[in-house]
Amino acid sequence: MEALYMLIPIAIGVMIVVVIAFIYTVRSGQYDDLEGPAYRILMDDDDPRIPHNHKASLRPAQEQAEKTEHSA
């Protein structure tokens, strides 16, 4: 019975912390778009990560650095 005098305030304190954390996440927009990330993973990216003309887009200094890396 004496443990309840300690456990009840601890439980109330934990509950207050959880409610404050929930209110903070709601105000910061955590729950605004719940379905977007699920659909975004299914969308196909049409843009390649590395362009096909990668060598043409390099600056001359970068080309020289690549040549020295491959020759070493």
Coordinates of C-alpha atoms in Angstrom, one line a residue:
M1 CA 0.0 0.0 0.0
E2 CA 2.9 2.3 0.7
A3 CA 4.2 1.8 -2.8
L4 CA 1.0 3.4 -4.2
Y5 CA 1.9 6.7 -2.6
M6 CA 5.0 6.7 -4.8
L7 CA 3.7 5.0 -7.9
I8 CA 0.6 7.2 -8.4
P9 CA 2.5 10.5 -8.7
I10 CA 5.1 8.8 -10.9
A11 CA 2.3 7.6 -13.2
I12 CA 0.7 11.0 -13.3
G13 CA 4.0 12.6 -14.1
V14 CA 4.6 10.1 -17.0
M15 CA 1.1 10.8 -18.3
I16 CA 1.7 14.5 -18.3
V17 CA 5.0 14.1 -20.2
V18 CA 3.2 11.9 -22.8
V19 CA 0.4 14.4 -23.3
I20 CA 2.8 17.3 -23.7
A21 CA 4.8 15.3 -26.2
F22 CA 1.7 14.4 -28.2
I23 CA 0.5 18.1 -28.2
Y24 CA 4.0 19.1 -29.4
T25 CA 4.0 16.6 -32.3
V26 CA 0.5 17.7 -33.4
R27 CA 1.5 21.4 -33.4
S28 CA 4.7 20.7 -35.3
G29 CA 2.8 18.9 -38.1
Q30 CA 3.9 15.3 -37.6
Y31 CA 0.5 14.0 -38.4
D32 CA -0.4 16.3 -41.3
D33 CA 0.3 13.9 -44.2
L34 CA 0.1 10.3 -43.1
E35 CA -0.6 8.7 -46.5
G36 CA 1.9 10.7 -48.6
P37 CA 5.1 8.8 -47.7
A38 CA 3.3 5.5 -48.3
Y39 CA 2.4 6.5 -51.8
R40 CA 5.7 8.3 -52.5
I41 CA 7.5 5.0 -52.2
L42 CA 5.4 3.6 -55.0
M43 CA 6.0 6.5 -57.4
D44 CA 8.6 5.8 -60.0
D45 CA 11.4 8.4 -60.3
D46 CA 11.7 9.3 -64.0
D47 CA 14.9 11.3 -63.5
P48 CA 18.1 9.2 -63.4
R49 CA 20.4 9.9 -60.5
I50 CA 23.5 10.2 -62.7
P51 CA 22.8 11.8 -66.1
H52 CA 23.7 9.9 -69.3
N53 CA 26.1 12.6 -70.4
H54 CA 28.0 12.7 -67.1
K55 CA 31.4 13.2 -68.8
A56 CA 30.1 16.2 -70.7
S57 CA 28.8 17.9 -67.6
L58 CA 32.2 17.6 -65.8
R59 CA 34.5 20.6 -65.7
P60 CA 38.0 20.2 -67.2
A61 CA 39.6 20.1 -63.7
Q62 CA 37.3 17.3 -62.7
E63 CA 38.0 15.4 -65.9
Q64 CA 41.8 15.7 -65.3
A65 CA 41.3 14.5 -61.7
E66 CA 39.3 11.5 -63.0
K67 CA 42.0 10.7 -65.6
T68 CA 44.8 10.7 -62.9
E69 CA 42.7 8.5 -60.6
H70 CA 42.2 5.9 -63.3
S71 CA 45.8 5.9 -64.4
A72 CA 47.2 5.4 -60.9

